Amino acid sequence: MASSESVFLAGLVHLMIRFIFYITPQSRLGTPGPAISTAIVGVALLDIIYDNRIIPLRFNDMSAGFQYMVETVVAIVLLEFGMLIWTSIEHSIYLFAKGTLLGLSVVSKPTYYRNENLIIGSFTLPLSLAILIMAAQATDHYQIIRRRLSH
């Protein structure tokens, strides 16, 4: 299991990279839609990273500070790689939805462009919630949350 400090720091560094340096997936790929889907997938990735041992066992002989540094760097790399995959999926959904809806004339162009964020969000938000639920079940955190809420 990765340390909570390393995972928290990886999430913080990801936010700093994204907001301070203005490196956002939407600006690179031009994907409209709500940012909440990306945030939900980010939380799911952090949950998976937290639940797994991400550095080799031989690092147990190293100092705790060195372990935290290596763990943080590996967590950042894994988080950024996972977010790169998610933004590619999100952009593919956008292209597919736009091509299908406009290509088959399901909606008119003015209606589509007026409601583009809502339309794309209706595809990406359920998918991101499904990813979060699967991550929570895979890490058994769903059961922990359910037990706490039932008592």
Coordinates of N, CA and C in Angstrom, one line a residue:
M1 N 0.8 -1.2 0.0 CA 0.0 0.0 0.0 C 0.9 1.2 0.0
A2 N 0.6 2.1 -0.9 CA 1.3 3.4 -0.9 C 1.0 4.3 0.3
S3 N 1.9 5.1 0.7 CA 1.6 5.9 1.8 C 0.6 7.0 1.4
S4 N -0.3 7.4 2.4 CA -1.3 8.4 2.1 C -0.6 9.8 1.8
E5 N 0.5 10.0 2.4 CA 1.2 11.3 2.2 C 1.7 11.4 0.8
S6 N 2.3 10.3 0.3 CA 2.8 10.3 -1.1 C 1.7 10.5 -2.1
V7 N 0.6 9.8 -1.9 CA -0.6 9.9 -2.8 C -1.2 11.3 -2.8
F8 N -1.3 11.8 -1.6 CA -1.8 13.2 -1.4 C -0.9 14.2 -2.1
L9 N 0.4 14.0 -1.9 CA 1.3 15.0 -2.6 C 1.3 14.8 -4.1
A10 N 1.1 13.6 -4.6 CA 1.0 13.4 -6.0 C -0.2 14.1 -6.6
G11 N -1.3 14.0 -5.9 CA -2.5 14.7 -6.3 C -2.4 16.2 -6.3
L12 N -1.7 16.7 -5.3 CA -1.4 18.1 -5.2 C -0.5 18.6 -6.3
V13 N 0.5 17.8 -6.6 CA 1.4 18.2 -7.7 C 0.7 18.2 -9.0
H14 N -0.2 17.2 -9.2 CA -1.0 17.1 -10.4 C -1.9 18.4 -10.6
L15 N -2.5 18.8 -9.5 CA -3.3 20.0 -9.5 C -2.5 21.2 -9.8
M16 N -1.3 21.3 -9.2 CA -0.4 22.4 -9.5 C 0.0 22.5 -10.9
I17 N 0.3 21.3 -11.5 CA 0.7 21.3 -12.9 C -0.5 21.7 -13.8
R18 N -1.7 21.2 -13.4 CA -2.8 21.5 -14.2 C -3.3 23.0 -14.1
F19 N -3.3 23.5 -12.9 CA -3.9 24.8 -12.7 C -2.9 26.0 -12.8
I20 N -1.7 25.8 -12.2 CA -0.7 26.8 -12.2 C -0.1 27.0 -13.5
F21 N 0.3 25.9 -14.2 CA 0.9 26.0 -15.4 C 0.0 26.0 -16.6
Y22 N -1.3 25.9 -16.3 CA -2.4 25.9 -17.3 C -2.2 24.8 -18.4
I23 N -1.8 23.6 -17.9 CA -1.7 22.5 -18.8 C -3.0 21.6 -18.5
T24 N -4.0 21.9 -19.3 CA -5.2 21.2 -19.1 C -5.5 20.3 -20.3
P25 N -6.1 19.1 -20.0 CA -6.4 18.2 -21.2 C -7.3 18.9 -22.2
Q26 N -8.2 19.7 -21.7 CA -9.2 20.4 -22.6 C -8.5 21.3 -23.6
S27 N -7.4 22.0 -23.1 CA -6.8 23.0 -24.0 C -5.9 22.3 -25.1
R28 N -5.4 21.1 -24.7 CA -4.5 20.4 -25.7 C -5.4 19.7 -26.7
L29 N -6.4 19.0 -26.3 CA -7.2 18.2 -27.2 C -8.5 19.0 -27.7
G30 N -8.9 20.0 -27.1 CA -10.1 20.7 -27.5 C -11.3 20.0 -27.2
T31 N -11.4 19.3 -26.0 CA -12.6 18.5 -25.7 C -13.5 19.4 -24.8
P32 N -14.7 19.6 -25.2 CA -15.7 20.3 -24.3 C -16.3 19.4 -23.3
G33 N -17.0 19.9 -22.4 CA -17.7 19.0 -21.4 C -17.3 19.4 -20.0
P34 N -18.0 18.9 -19.0 CA -17.7 19.3 -17.7 C -16.4 18.7 -17.2
A35 N -15.7 19.5 -16.4 CA -14.4 19.1 -15.8 C -14.6 18.1 -14.7
I36 N -15.8 17.9 -14.2 CA -16.0 17.0 -13.0 C -15.7 15.6 -13.4
S37 N -15.9 15.2 -14.7 CA -15.6 13.8 -15.1 C -14.1 13.5 -15.0
T38 N -13.3 14.5 -15.3 CA -11.8 14.3 -15.2 C -11.5 14.3 -13.7
A39 N -12.1 15.1 -12.9 CA -11.8 15.0 -11.5 C -12.2 13.7 -10.8
I40 N -13.3 13.2 -11.2 CA -13.8 11.9 -10.7 C -12.8 10.8 -11.1
V41 N -12.3 10.8 -12.3 CA -11.3 9.8 -12.8 C -10.0 10.0 -12.0
G42 N -9.6 11.2 -11.8 CA -8.4 11.5 -11.0 C -8.5 10.9 -9.6
V43 N -9.7 11.0 -8.9 CA -9.9 10.4 -7.6 C -9.8 8.9 -7.7
A44 N -10.4 8.3 -8.7 CA -10.4 6.9 -8.9 C -8.9 6.4 -9.1
L45 N -8.1 7.1 -9.8 CA -6.7 6.8 -10.0 C -6.0 6.9 -8.7
L46 N -6.2 7.9 -8.0 CA -5.5 8.1 -6.7 C -5.9 7.0 -5.7
D47 N -7.2 6.5 -5.8 CA -7.6 5.4 -4.9 C -6.9 4.1 -5.3
I48 N -6.7 3.9 -6.6 CA -6.0 2.7 -7.1 C -4.5 2.7 -6.7
I49 N -3.9 3.9 -6.9 CA -2.5 4.1 -6.5 C -2.3 3.9 -5.0
Y50 N -3.2 4.4 -4.2 CA -3.1 4.3 -2.8 C -3.2 2.8 -2.3
D51 N -4.0 2.0 -3.0 CA -4.2 0.7 -2.6 C -3.1 -0.3 -3.0
N52 N -2.2 0.1 -3.8 CA -1.2 -0.8 -4.4 C 0.2 -0.4 -3.9
R53 N 1.1 -1.4 -3.8 CA 2.5 -1.1 -3.5 C 3.1 -0.7 -4.8
I54 N 3.6 0.5 -4.8 CA 4.1 1.0 -6.1 C 5.6 1.1 -6.2
I55 N 6.3 0.8 -5.1 CA 7.8 0.7 -5.2 C 8.2 -0.7 -4.8
P56 N 9.4 -1.1 -5.3 CA 9.9 -2.5 -5.0 C 10.2 -2.6 -3.5
L57 N 10.1 -3.9 -3.0 CA 10.4 -4.2 -1.6 C 11.8 -3.8 -1.2
R58 N 12.7 -3.8 -2.1 CA 14.1 -3.5 -1.7 C 14.3 -2.1 -1.2
F59 N 13.3 -1.2 -1.4 CA 13.3 0.1 -0.9 C 13.0 0.2 0.6
N60 N 12.6 -0.9 1.2 CA 12.3 -1.0 2.6 C 13.6 -0.7 3.4
D61 N 14.7 -1.1 2.8 CA 16.0 -0.9 3.5 C 16.5 0.6 3.5
M62 N 15.9 1.4 2.6 CA 16.3 2.8 2.5 C 15.6 3.6 3.6
S63 N 16.0 4.8 3.7 CA 15.4 5.7 4.7 C 14.0 6.0 4.3
A64 N 13.2 6.4 5.4 CA 11.8 6.7 5.1 C 11.6 7.9 4.2
G65 N 12.5 8.9 4.3 CA 12.4 10.1 3.5 C 12.6 9.7 2.0
F66 N 13.6 8.9 1.8 CA 13.9 8.4 0.4 C 12.7 7.6 -0.2
Q67 N 12.1 6.8 0.7 CA 11.0 6.0 0.3 C 9.8 6.9 -0.1
Y68 N 9.5 7.9 0.7 CA 8.4 8.8 0.3 C 8.7 9.6 -1.0
M69 N 10.0 10.0 -1.2 CA 10.3 10.7 -2.4 C 10.1 9.8 -3.6
V70 N 10.6 8.6 -3.6 CA 10.4 7.7 -4.7 C 9.0 7.3 -4.9
E71 N 8.3 7.1 -3.8 CA 6.8 6.7 -3.9 C 6.0 7.9 -4.5
T72 N 6.4 9.1 -4.1 CA 5.7 10.3 -4.7 C 5.9 10.4 -6.2
V73 N 7.2 10.3 -6.6 CA 7.5 10.4 -8.0 C 6.8 9.3 -8.8
V74 N 6.8 8.1 -8.3 CA 6.1 7.0 -9.0 C 4.6 7.3 -9.1
A75 N 4.0 7.8 -8.0 CA 2.6 8.1 -7.9 C 2.3 9.2 -8.9
I76 N 3.1 10.2 -9.0 CA 2.9 11.3 -10.0 C 2.9 10.7 -11.4
V77 N 3.9 9.9 -11.7 CA 4.0 9.3 -13.1 C 2.8 8.5 -13.4
L78 N 2.3 7.6 -12.4 CA 1.2 6.8 -12.7 C -0.1 7.6 -12.8
L79 N -0.2 8.7 -12.0 CA -1.4 9.5 -12.1 C -1.4 10.3 -13.5
E80 N -0.3 10.8 -13.9 CA -0.3 11.5 -15.1 C -0.5 10.6 -16.3
F81 N 0.0 9.4 -16.2 CA -0.2 8.4 -17.3 C -1.7 8.0 -17.4
G82 N -2.3 7.8 -16.2 CA -3.7 7.4 -16.2 C -4.6 8.6 -16.7
M83 N -4.2 9.8 -16.4 CA -5.0 11.0 -16.8 C -4.8 11.1 -18.3
L84 N -3.6 10.8 -18.9 CA -3.4 10.9 -20.3 C -4.3 9.9 -21.0
I85 N -4.4 8.7 -20.5 CA -5.3 7.7 -21.0 C -6.8 8.2 -21.0
W86 N -7.2 8.7 -19.8 CA -8.6 9.2 -19.7 C -8.8 10.4 -20.7
T87 N -7.9 11.3 -20.8 CA -8.2 12.4 -21.8 C -8.3 11.9 -23.2
S88 N -7.6 10.9 -23.5 CA -7.7 10.3 -24.8 C -9.1 9.6 -25.0
I89 N -9.5 8.9 -24.0 CA -10.9 8.3 -24.0 C -11.9 9.4 -24.1
E90 N -11.8 10.4 -23.3 CA -12.8 11.5 -23.3 C -12.8 12.2 -24.7
H91 N -11.7 12.4 -25.3 CA -11.6 13.1 -26.6 C -12.2 12.1 -27.7
S92 N -12.0 10.8 -27.5 CA -12.6 9.9 -28.5 C -14.1 9.9 -28.4
I93 N -14.6 10.0 -27.1 CA -16.1 10.0 -26.9 C -16.6 11.3 -27.5
Y94 N -15.9 12.4 -27.3 CA -16.4 13.7 -27.9 C -16.4 13.6 -29.4
L95 N -15.4 13.1 -30.1 CA -15.4 13.0 -31.5 C -16.5 12.0 -32.0
F96 N -16.7 10.9 -31.3 CA -17.7 9.9 -31.7 C -19.1 10.5 -31.6
A97 N -19.4 11.2 -30.4 CA -20.7 11.8 -30.2 C -21.0 12.9 -31.2
K98 N -20.0 13.7 -31.4 CA -20.2 14.9 -32.3 C -20.4 14.3 -33.8
G99 N -19.6 13.4 -34.2 CA -19.7 12.8 -35.5 C -21.0 12.1 -35.7
T100 N -21.4 11.4 -34.7 CA -22.7 10.6 -34.8 C -23.9 11.5 -34.8
L101 N -24.0 12.4 -33.8 CA -25.1 13.3 -33.7 C -25.3 14.2 -34.9
L102 N -24.2 14.8 -35.3 CA -24.3 15.7 -36.4 C -24.3 15.0 -37.8
G103 N -23.6 13.9 -37.9 CA -23.5 13.2 -39.1 C -24.8 12.5 -39.5
L104 N -25.5 12.0 -38.5 CA -26.8 11.4 -38.7 C -28.0 12.4 -38.6
S105 N -27.7 13.6 -38.4 CA -28.7 14.7 -38.2 C -29.7 14.4 -37.1
V106 N -29.1 13.8 -36.0 CA -30.0 13.6 -34.8 C -30.4 14.9 -34.2
V107 N -29.5 15.8 -34.1 CA -29.7 17.2 -33.6 C -29.2 18.2 -34.7
S108 N -29.8 19.3 -34.7 CA -29.3 20.4 -35.6 C -28.0 21.0 -35.1
K109 N -27.3 21.6 -35.9 CA -26.0 22.2 -35.5 C -26.1 23.2 -34.5
P110 N -27.1 24.2 -34.6 CA -27.2 25.2 -33.6 C -27.6 24.6 -32.2
T111 N -28.5 23.6 -32.2 CA -28.8 22.9 -31.0 C -27.6 22.2 -30.4
Y112 N -26.9 21.5 -31.2 CA -25.7 20.8 -30.7 C -24.7 21.7 -30.1
Y113 N -24.3 22.8 -30.8 CA -23.3 23.7 -30.3 C -23.8 24.5 -29.0
R114 N -25.1 24.7 -29.0 CA -25.6 25.4 -27.8 C -25.6 24.5 -26.6
N115 N -25.7 23.2 -26.7 CA -25.8 22.3 -25.6 C -24.6 21.3 -25.6
E116 N -23.5 21.7 -26.2 CA -22.4 20.7 -26.4 C -21.8 20.2 -25.1
N117 N -21.7 21.1 -24.1 CA -21.1 20.7 -22.8 C -22.1 19.6 -22.1
L118 N -23.4 19.9 -22.2 CA -24.3 19.0 -21.6 C -24.3 17.6 -22.3
I119 N -24.3 17.7 -23.7 CA -24.3 16.4 -24.4 C -23.1 15.6 -24.2
I120 N -21.9 16.2 -24.2 CA -20.6 15.5 -24.0 C -20.6 15.0 -22.5
G121 N -21.1 15.8 -21.6 CA -21.1 15.4 -20.2 C -22.0 14.3 -19.9
S122 N -23.1 14.1 -20.7 CA -24.0 13.0 -20.5 C -23.4 11.7 -20.9
F123 N -22.3 11.7 -21.7 CA -21.6 10.5 -22.1 C -20.4 10.3 -21.1
T124 N -19.6 11.3 -20.7 CA -18.4 11.2 -19.9 C -18.7 11.0 -18.5
L125 N -19.7 11.7 -17.9 CA -20.0 11.6 -16.5 C -20.4 10.2 -16.0
P126 N -21.3 9.6 -16.7 CA -21.6 8.2 -16.3 C -20.4 7.2 -16.4
L127 N -19.6 7.4 -17.4 CA -18.4 6.6 -17.6 C -17.4 6.8 -16.4
S128 N -17.2 8.1 -16.1 CA -16.3 8.4 -15.0 C -16.8 7.9 -13.7
L129 N -18.1 8.0 -13.4 CA -18.7 7.4 -12.2 C -18.6 5.9 -12.2
A130 N -18.7 5.2 -13.3 CA -18.5 3.8 -13.4 C -17.1 3.4 -13.1
I131 N -16.2 4.2 -13.6 CA -14.7 4.0 -13.3 C -14.5 4.1 -11.8
L132 N -15.0 5.2 -11.2 CA -14.9 5.4 -9.7 C -15.5 4.2 -8.9
I133 N -16.6 3.8 -9.3 CA -17.3 2.7 -8.6 C -16.5 1.4 -8.7
M134 N -16.0 1.1 -9.9 CA -15.1 -0.1 -10.1 C -13.8 0.0 -9.3
A135 N -13.2 1.2 -9.3 CA -12.0 1.4 -8.5 C -12.3 1.2 -7.0
A136 N -13.4 1.7 -6.5 CA -13.7 1.6 -5.1 C -14.0 0.1 -4.8
Q137 N -14.6 -0.6 -5.6 CA -14.9 -2.0 -5.4 C -13.6 -2.8 -5.5
A138 N -12.8 -2.5 -6.4 CA -11.5 -3.3 -6.6 C -10.6 -3.1 -5.4
T139 N -10.7 -1.9 -4.8 CA -9.8 -1.6 -3.6 C -10.5 -1.9 -2.3
D140 N -11.7 -2.4 -2.3 CA -12.5 -2.6 -1.1 C -12.9 -1.4 -0.3
H141 N -12.6 -0.2 -0.9 CA -13.0 1.0 -0.2 C -14.5 1.2 -0.3
Y142 N -15.2 0.6 -1.3 CA -16.6 0.7 -1.4 C -17.3 0.1 -0.2
Q143 N -16.8 -1.1 0.2 CA -17.3 -1.8 1.4 C -17.1 -1.0 2.7
I144 N -15.9 -0.4 2.8 CA -15.6 0.4 4.0 C -16.6 1.6 4.1
I145 N -16.8 2.2 3.0 CA -17.8 3.4 3.0 C -19.2 2.9 3.3
R146 N -19.6 1.8 2.7 CA -20.9 1.2 3.0 C -21.1 0.9 4.4
R147 N -20.1 0.2 5.0 CA -20.2 -0.1 6.5 C -20.3 1.1 7.4
R148 N -19.5 2.1 7.0 CA -19.5 3.4 7.8 C -20.9 4.1 7.7
L149 N -21.5 4.0 6.5 CA -22.8 4.7 6.3 C -23.9 3.9 6.9
S150 N -23.8 2.6 7.1 CA -24.9 1.8 7.6 C -24.9 1.8 9.1
H151 N -23.8 2.2 9.8 CA -23.8 2.2 11.2 C -24.0 3.6 11.8

